[in-house]
Amino acid sequence: MDDIKVLFVNQEIEPYVVGTQMASAGLKLPQQAMALGYDVRTFMPKFGVINERRNQLHEVIRLSGLNLVIAGADHPLIIKVASLQSIRLQVYFIDNEDYFLRRGIFHDELGLPYSDNDERGFFFAKGVLETVKKLRWIPDIIHCNGWFTSFIPPLVRTLYGGESLFGGVKILYTLYDDTPDEPIGANPYNTLGALKITPEEREGMRDADHAALCRLAIRYSDAVGKGEIGLDPGLIAYAQGLERPLYDLHSEEQVQAAYQSLMG
């Protein structure tokens, strides 16, 4: 298995974010993949709630410095890294002061969603893919966890579709109970302008909520994982309608079966 490379793109990972099934899975899934002999790289956003000193994050200068254009504006990409020594897992963090230097993860002090959550997610996704390119590490499987990773599948299949690095990659998009009935941003239609999705798909994102973004991710993925109970039944039905394989991912055996099936 040591020649199979799995890129984990996680919304949350313990101990950096705690208290959710997704954060627990964000730690457990890479750990299980490493135990099975897979070569693993793991990414998450550097949310402002993460204490850099306590968690011993440091900037990786050779990977930082690229400017990413999001909704027509340049935003510097900063890459940080930390290690979970107990399980020998290194975590890369995507950072930017405009998008992630905030007290909340997705909501402000009043509980209102940030109006640029769509831009933040798009920046995170592009940051991950550009960093993987710099690492010159070619993944066989990209395993996305959480709605904030939803831009990864359409980006890989459209904007990055012509690049040999991602040409043969399989995408597993895992659903969690994290799709609130609220807009993903002020103008997702504009944010998605860089994608080469169909006009109908882009129009459908004009006033998109989280479920609409998840459906977009499912369309561009090879399979769908079920990360916990209580999932949106509409999203499960949507994946089934597209004949996407559905995998439970609650044990090492299930993770191995899913990856083996993806690799054919």
mmCIF file of C-alpha atoms in Angstrom:
data_model
loop_
_atom_site.group_PDB
_atom_site.id
_atom_site.type_symbol
_atom_site.label_atom_id
_atom_site.label_comp_id
_atom_site.label_asym_id
_atom_site.label_seq_id
_atom_site.Cartn_x
_atom_site.Cartn_y
_atom_site.Cartn_z
ATOM 1 C CA MET A 1 0.000 0.000 0.000
ATOM 2 C CA ASP A 2 2.950 2.331 0.455
ATOM 3 C CA ASP A 3 2.767 3.489 -3.170
ATOM 4 C CA ILE A 4 -0.818 4.762 -2.775
ATOM 5 C CA LYS A 5 -0.986 8.457 -1.865
ATOM 6 C CA VAL A 6 -4.008 9.966 -0.099
ATOM 7 C CA LEU A 7 -4.512 13.713 0.212
ATOM 8 C CA PHE A 8 -6.828 14.583 3.104
ATOM 9 C CA VAL A 9 -8.522 17.974 2.822
ATOM 10 C CA ASN A 10 -10.262 18.529 6.137
ATOM 11 C CA GLN A 11 -12.531 21.225 7.460
ATOM 12 C CA GLU A 12 -11.655 20.305 11.046
ATOM 13 C CA ILE A 13 -9.042 18.170 12.824
ATOM 14 C CA GLU A 14 -8.622 17.427 16.527
ATOM 15 C CA PRO A 15 -6.997 18.867 18.595
ATOM 16 C CA TYR A 16 -7.074 22.109 16.575
ATOM 17 C CA VAL A 17 -10.892 22.116 16.482
ATOM 18 C CA VAL A 18 -12.750 19.996 19.027
ATOM 19 C CA GLY A 19 -16.256 18.887 19.849
ATOM 20 C CA THR A 20 -17.545 17.611 16.481
ATOM 21 C CA GLN A 21 -17.704 14.245 14.769
ATOM 22 C CA MET A 22 -15.954 15.831 11.794
ATOM 23 C CA ALA A 23 -12.979 16.973 13.881
ATOM 24 C CA SER A 24 -12.663 13.509 15.370
ATOM 25 C CA ALA A 25 -12.800 11.940 11.891
ATOM 26 C CA GLY A 26 -10.286 14.512 10.648
ATOM 27 C CA LEU A 27 -7.772 12.971 13.017
ATOM 28 C CA LYS A 28 -8.865 9.353 12.815
ATOM 29 C CA LEU A 29 -9.109 8.967 9.019
ATOM 30 C CA PRO A 30 -5.476 9.951 8.244
ATOM 31 C CA GLN A 31 -4.367 7.833 11.202
ATOM 32 C CA GLN A 32 -6.236 4.815 9.820
ATOM 33 C CA ALA A 33 -4.846 5.412 6.325
ATOM 34 C CA MET A 34 -1.291 5.525 7.665
ATOM 35 C CA ALA A 35 -1.886 2.309 9.641
ATOM 36 C CA LEU A 36 -2.976 0.690 6.375
ATOM 37 C CA GLY A 37 0.304 1.723 4.727
ATOM 38 C CA TYR A 38 -0.872 4.676 2.641
ATOM 39 C CA ASP A 39 1.305 7.742 2.074
ATOM 40 C CA VAL A 40 -0.662 10.657 3.565
ATOM 41 C CA ARG A 41 -0.690 14.459 3.392
ATOM 42 C CA THR A 42 -3.232 16.400 5.463
ATOM 43 C CA PHE A 43 -4.527 19.988 5.123
ATOM 44 C CA MET A 44 -6.967 22.194 7.039
ATOM 45 C CA PRO A 45 -7.715 25.934 7.294
ATOM 46 C CA LYS A 46 -5.802 27.962 9.904
ATOM 47 C CA PHE A 47 -8.909 29.297 11.602
ATOM 48 C CA GLY A 48 -8.377 32.155 14.038
ATOM 49 C CA VAL A 49 -9.498 29.987 16.969
ATOM 50 C CA ILE A 50 -6.343 27.882 16.604
ATOM 51 C CA ASN A 51 -3.635 28.947 19.054
ATOM 52 C CA GLU A 52 -0.398 28.905 17.075
ATOM 53 C CA ARG A 53 1.944 28.953 20.056
ATOM 54 C CA ARG A 54 0.180 26.234 22.023
ATOM 55 C CA ASN A 55 -0.098 24.000 18.942
ATOM 56 C CA GLN A 56 3.431 24.841 17.741
ATOM 57 C CA LEU A 57 2.532 26.025 14.256
ATOM 58 C CA HIS A 58 5.262 27.578 12.155
ATOM 59 C CA GLU A 59 5.321 29.060 8.667
ATOM 60 C CA VAL A 60 6.845 27.117 5.786
ATOM 61 C CA ILE A 61 8.597 29.909 3.899
ATOM 62 C CA ARG A 62 9.369 27.852 0.794
ATOM 63 C CA LEU A 63 5.666 27.086 0.304
ATOM 64 C CA SER A 64 4.300 30.542 1.163
ATOM 65 C CA GLY A 65 4.293 33.755 -0.846
ATOM 66 C CA LEU A 66 1.979 32.920 -3.732
ATOM 67 C CA ASN A 67 -0.894 35.334 -4.388
ATOM 68 C CA LEU A 68 -4.245 33.757 -5.214
ATOM 69 C CA VAL A 69 -6.891 35.678 -7.127
ATOM 70 C CA ILE A 70 -10.293 35.272 -5.493
ATOM 71 C CA ALA A 71 -13.294 37.214 -6.817
ATOM 72 C CA GLY A 72 -10.960 39.563 -8.685
ATOM 73 C CA ALA A 73 -8.660 40.423 -5.778
ATOM 74 C CA ASP A 74 -5.183 39.172 -4.803
ATOM 75 C CA HIS A 75 -4.781 37.384 -1.479
ATOM 76 C CA PRO A 76 -1.386 36.158 -0.165
ATOM 77 C CA LEU A 77 -1.172 32.441 0.579
ATOM 78 C CA ILE A 78 0.569 31.521 3.830
ATOM 79 C CA ILE A 79 1.390 27.899 4.624
ATOM 80 C CA LYS A 80 1.965 26.756 8.184
ATOM 81 C CA VAL A 81 2.647 23.317 9.580
ATOM 82 C CA ALA A 82 2.387 21.453 12.858
ATOM 83 C CA SER A 83 3.060 17.883 13.921
ATOM 84 C CA LEU A 84 1.032 15.519 16.056
ATOM 85 C CA GLN A 85 3.980 13.612 17.418
ATOM 86 C CA SER A 86 1.931 10.903 19.115
ATOM 87 C CA ILE A 87 0.701 9.573 15.771
ATOM 88 C CA ARG A 88 3.466 11.001 13.562
ATOM 89 C CA LEU A 89 1.027 13.079 11.529
ATOM 90 C CA GLN A 90 2.059 16.378 9.966
ATOM 91 C CA VAL A 91 -0.736 18.887 9.290
ATOM 92 C CA TYR A 92 -0.471 21.708 6.749
ATOM 93 C CA PHE A 93 -2.530 24.831 7.412
ATOM 94 C CA ILE A 94 -3.820 27.250 4.770
ATOM 95 C CA ASP A 95 -3.698 30.800 6.148
ATOM 96 C CA ASN A 96 -4.456 34.349 5.061
ATOM 97 C CA GLU A 97 -5.037 37.370 7.293
ATOM 98 C CA ASP A 98 -8.012 38.638 5.277
ATOM 99 C CA TYR A 99 -9.900 35.350 5.489
ATOM 100 C CA PHE A 100 -8.801 33.553 8.650
ATOM 101 C CA LEU A 101 -7.705 36.089 11.258
ATOM 102 C CA ARG A 102 -11.117 36.054 12.985
ATOM 103 C CA ARG A 103 -12.556 35.013 16.322
ATOM 104 C CA GLY A 104 -15.082 32.642 14.801
ATOM 105 C CA ILE A 105 -14.820 29.768 12.346
ATOM 106 C CA PHE A 106 -17.821 30.498 10.117
ATOM 107 C CA HIS A 107 -19.903 32.896 12.241
ATOM 108 C CA ASP A 108 -19.305 36.224 13.965
ATOM 109 C CA GLU A 109 -19.932 37.128 17.626
ATOM 110 C CA LEU A 110 -23.660 37.544 16.903
ATOM 111 C CA GLY A 111 -23.931 34.115 15.334
ATOM 112 C CA LEU A 112 -24.276 35.472 11.807
ATOM 113 C CA PRO A 113 -22.418 33.702 8.984
ATOM 114 C CA TYR A 114 -19.487 35.587 7.504
ATOM 115 C CA SER A 115 -20.581 37.087 4.195
ATOM 116 C CA ASP A 116 -17.405 35.865 2.471
ATOM 117 C CA ASN A 117 -17.499 32.210 3.555
ATOM 118 C CA ASP A 118 -17.705 31.259 -0.133
ATOM 119 C CA GLU A 119 -14.516 33.206 -0.906
ATOM 120 C CA ARG A 120 -12.797 31.714 2.135
ATOM 121 C CA GLY A 121 -13.646 28.189 0.992
ATOM 122 C CA PHE A 122 -12.492 28.884 -2.549
ATOM 123 C CA PHE A 123 -9.212 30.343 -1.267
ATOM 124 C CA PHE A 124 -8.689 27.319 0.956
ATOM 125 C CA ALA A 125 -9.282 24.890 -1.923
ATOM 126 C CA LYS A 126 -6.956 26.700 -4.327
ATOM 127 C CA GLY A 127 -4.361 27.029 -1.579
ATOM 128 C CA VAL A 128 -4.368 23.282 -0.992
ATOM 129 C CA LEU A 129 -4.005 22.424 -4.670
ATOM 130 C CA GLU A 130 -1.275 25.003 -5.305
ATOM 131 C CA THR A 131 0.668 23.760 -2.281
ATOM 132 C CA VAL A 132 0.400 20.146 -3.432
ATOM 133 C CA LYS A 133 1.834 21.279 -6.774
ATOM 134 C CA LYS A 134 4.766 22.914 -4.976
ATOM 135 C CA LEU A 135 5.359 19.748 -2.979
ATOM 136 C CA ARG A 136 5.517 17.789 -6.264
ATOM 137 C CA TRP A 137 3.518 15.063 -4.571
ATOM 138 C CA ILE A 138 0.972 13.377 -6.821
ATOM 139 C CA PRO A 139 -2.084 12.050 -4.942
ATOM 140 C CA ASP A 140 -3.991 8.964 -6.057
ATOM 141 C CA ILE A 141 -6.991 9.798 -3.874
ATOM 142 C CA ILE A 142 -8.250 13.154 -2.604
ATOM 143 C CA HIS A 143 -10.446 12.644 0.447
ATOM 144 C CA CYS A 144 -12.523 15.742 1.266
ATOM 145 C CA ASN A 145 -14.251 16.140 4.634
ATOM 146 C CA GLY A 146 -16.852 18.831 5.313
ATOM 147 C CA TRP A 147 -18.724 21.448 3.298
ATOM 148 C CA PHE A 148 -15.763 23.865 3.414
ATOM 149 C CA THR A 149 -13.850 21.455 1.157
ATOM 150 C CA SER A 150 -16.628 21.438 -1.456
ATOM 151 C CA PHE A 151 -14.712 23.586 -3.939
ATOM 152 C CA ILE A 152 -11.988 20.932 -4.263
ATOM 153 C CA PRO A 153 -13.847 18.470 -6.569
ATOM 154 C CA PRO A 154 -15.007 21.037 -9.183
ATOM 155 C CA LEU A 155 -11.610 22.790 -9.064
ATOM 156 C CA VAL A 156 -9.743 19.530 -9.689
ATOM 157 C CA ARG A 157 -12.043 18.533 -12.538
ATOM 158 C CA THR A 158 -12.210 21.931 -14.263
ATOM 159 C CA LEU A 159 -9.607 24.600 -13.529
ATOM 160 C CA TYR A 160 -6.898 22.026 -12.747
ATOM 161 C CA GLY A 161 -8.278 19.354 -15.051
ATOM 162 C CA GLY A 162 -5.580 19.720 -17.676
ATOM 163 C CA GLU A 163 -2.692 19.279 -15.248
ATOM 164 C CA SER A 164 -1.020 15.870 -15.191
ATOM 165 C CA LEU A 165 -0.611 16.071 -11.416
ATOM 166 C CA PHE A 166 -4.356 15.586 -10.936
ATOM 167 C CA GLY A 167 -5.194 13.772 -14.157
ATOM 168 C CA GLY A 168 -5.778 10.325 -12.672
ATOM 169 C CA VAL A 169 -6.879 11.258 -9.159
ATOM 170 C CA LYS A 170 -10.003 9.805 -7.559
ATOM 171 C CA ILE A 171 -12.101 12.069 -5.326
ATOM 172 C CA LEU A 172 -13.994 10.881 -2.255
ATOM 173 C CA TYR A 173 -16.273 13.577 -0.834
ATOM 174 C CA THR A 174 -17.498 12.837 2.679
ATOM 175 C CA LEU A 175 -20.721 14.312 4.049
ATOM 176 C CA TYR A 176 -21.328 15.363 7.647
ATOM 177 C CA ASP A 177 -24.239 16.927 9.470
ATOM 178 C CA ASP A 178 -22.883 20.424 8.754
ATOM 179 C CA THR A 179 -25.121 21.961 6.104
ATOM 180 C CA PRO A 180 -27.034 24.799 7.810
ATOM 181 C CA ASP A 181 -29.892 26.431 5.948
ATOM 182 C CA GLU A 182 -28.076 29.699 5.312
ATOM 183 C CA PRO A 183 -26.226 31.302 2.371
ATOM 184 C CA ILE A 184 -22.623 30.230 1.848
ATOM 185 C CA GLY A 185 -21.679 33.832 1.012
ATOM 186 C CA ALA A 186 -22.796 37.155 -0.365
ATOM 187 C CA ASN A 187 -22.047 36.331 -3.994
ATOM 188 C CA PRO A 188 -21.068 32.704 -4.721
ATOM 189 C CA TYR A 189 -22.004 33.248 -8.376
ATOM 190 C CA ASN A 190 -19.131 35.733 -8.644
ATOM 191 C CA THR A 191 -16.738 33.607 -6.607
ATOM 192 C CA LEU A 192 -17.309 30.624 -8.884
ATOM 193 C CA GLY A 193 -16.580 32.670 -11.996
ATOM 194 C CA ALA A 194 -13.079 31.167 -12.182
ATOM 195 C CA LEU A 195 -14.467 27.647 -12.526
ATOM 196 C CA LYS A 196 -15.169 26.049 -15.866
ATOM 197 C CA ILE A 197 -18.505 24.673 -14.711
ATOM 198 C CA THR A 198 -21.539 24.840 -16.985
ATOM 199 C CA PRO A 199 -23.582 28.078 -17.144
ATOM 200 C CA GLU A 200 -26.504 26.169 -15.620
ATOM 201 C CA GLU A 201 -24.374 24.988 -12.701
ATOM 202 C CA ARG A 202 -23.041 28.476 -12.063
ATOM 203 C CA GLU A 203 -26.519 29.990 -12.268
ATOM 204 C CA GLY A 204 -27.693 27.457 -9.713
ATOM 205 C CA MET A 205 -25.105 28.824 -7.280
ATOM 206 C CA ARG A 206 -26.327 32.427 -7.468
ATOM 207 C CA ASP A 207 -28.061 32.255 -4.065
ATOM 208 C CA ALA A 208 -26.534 28.995 -2.951
ATOM 209 C CA ASP A 209 -26.926 27.446 0.469
ATOM 210 C CA HIS A 210 -24.678 24.735 1.853
ATOM 211 C CA ALA A 211 -26.690 21.895 0.340
ATOM 212 C CA ALA A 212 -26.334 23.400 -3.158
ATOM 213 C CA LEU A 213 -22.565 23.590 -2.710
ATOM 214 C CA CYS A 214 -22.469 19.981 -1.516
ATOM 215 C CA ARG A 215 -24.434 18.893 -4.584
ATOM 216 C CA LEU A 216 -21.876 20.639 -6.787
ATOM 217 C CA ALA A 217 -19.084 18.747 -4.998
ATOM 218 C CA ILE A 218 -20.910 15.431 -5.344
ATOM 219 C CA ARG A 219 -21.327 15.947 -9.101
ATOM 220 C CA TYR A 220 -17.566 16.285 -9.542
ATOM 221 C CA SER A 221 -16.584 13.467 -7.162
ATOM 222 C CA ASP A 222 -16.134 9.769 -7.840
ATOM 223 C CA ALA A 223 -17.723 8.579 -4.599
ATOM 224 C CA VAL A 224 -19.409 9.864 -1.450
ATOM 225 C CA GLY A 225 -18.589 8.986 2.139
ATOM 226 C CA LYS A 226 -21.010 8.998 5.064
ATOM 227 C CA GLY A 227 -19.148 10.568 7.960
ATOM 228 C CA GLU A 228 -21.875 10.398 10.616
ATOM 229 C CA ILE A 229 -25.565 9.778 11.190
ATOM 230 C CA GLY A 230 -28.122 12.525 10.698
ATOM 231 C CA LEU A 231 -27.036 13.399 7.169
ATOM 232 C CA ASP A 232 -29.264 15.413 4.852
ATOM 233 C CA PRO A 233 -31.396 12.709 3.161
ATOM 234 C CA GLY A 234 -31.697 14.927 0.107
ATOM 235 C CA LEU A 235 -27.930 14.819 -0.412
ATOM 236 C CA ILE A 236 -27.844 11.042 -0.017
ATOM 237 C CA ALA A 237 -30.672 10.715 -2.552
ATOM 238 C CA TYR A 238 -28.845 13.103 -4.886
ATOM 239 C CA ALA A 239 -25.669 10.985 -4.755
ATOM 240 C CA GLN A 240 -27.696 7.842 -5.382
ATOM 241 C CA GLY A 241 -29.414 9.501 -8.338
ATOM 242 C CA LEU A 242 -26.002 10.201 -9.865
ATOM 243 C CA GLU A 243 -24.990 6.582 -9.144
ATOM 244 C CA ARG A 244 -22.119 7.658 -6.938
ATOM 245 C CA PRO A 245 -20.908 4.830 -4.683
ATOM 246 C CA LEU A 246 -21.708 5.495 -1.024
ATOM 247 C CA TYR A 247 -19.306 4.366 1.686
ATOM 248 C CA ASP A 248 -19.568 4.163 5.450
ATOM 249 C CA LEU A 249 -16.253 5.270 6.953
ATOM 250 C CA HIS A 250 -16.500 4.330 10.612
ATOM 251 C CA SER A 251 -13.781 1.677 10.838
ATOM 252 C CA GLU A 252 -10.358 0.920 9.413
ATOM 253 C CA GLU A 253 -11.867 -1.946 7.427
ATOM 254 C CA GLN A 254 -14.465 0.348 5.844
ATOM 255 C CA VAL A 255 -11.835 2.947 4.973
ATOM 256 C CA GLN A 256 -9.654 0.314 3.341
ATOM 257 C CA ALA A 257 -12.593 -1.109 1.381
ATOM 258 C CA ALA A 258 -13.544 2.375 0.126
ATOM 259 C CA TYR A 259 -10.019 3.192 -1.030
ATOM 260 C CA GLN A 260 -9.525 -0.173 -2.690
ATOM 261 C CA SER A 261 -12.815 0.224 -4.541
ATOM 262 C CA LEU A 262 -11.838 3.713 -5.708
ATOM 263 C CA MET A 263 -8.505 2.476 -7.011
ATOM 264 C CA GLY A 264 -10.240 -0.282 -8.942
#
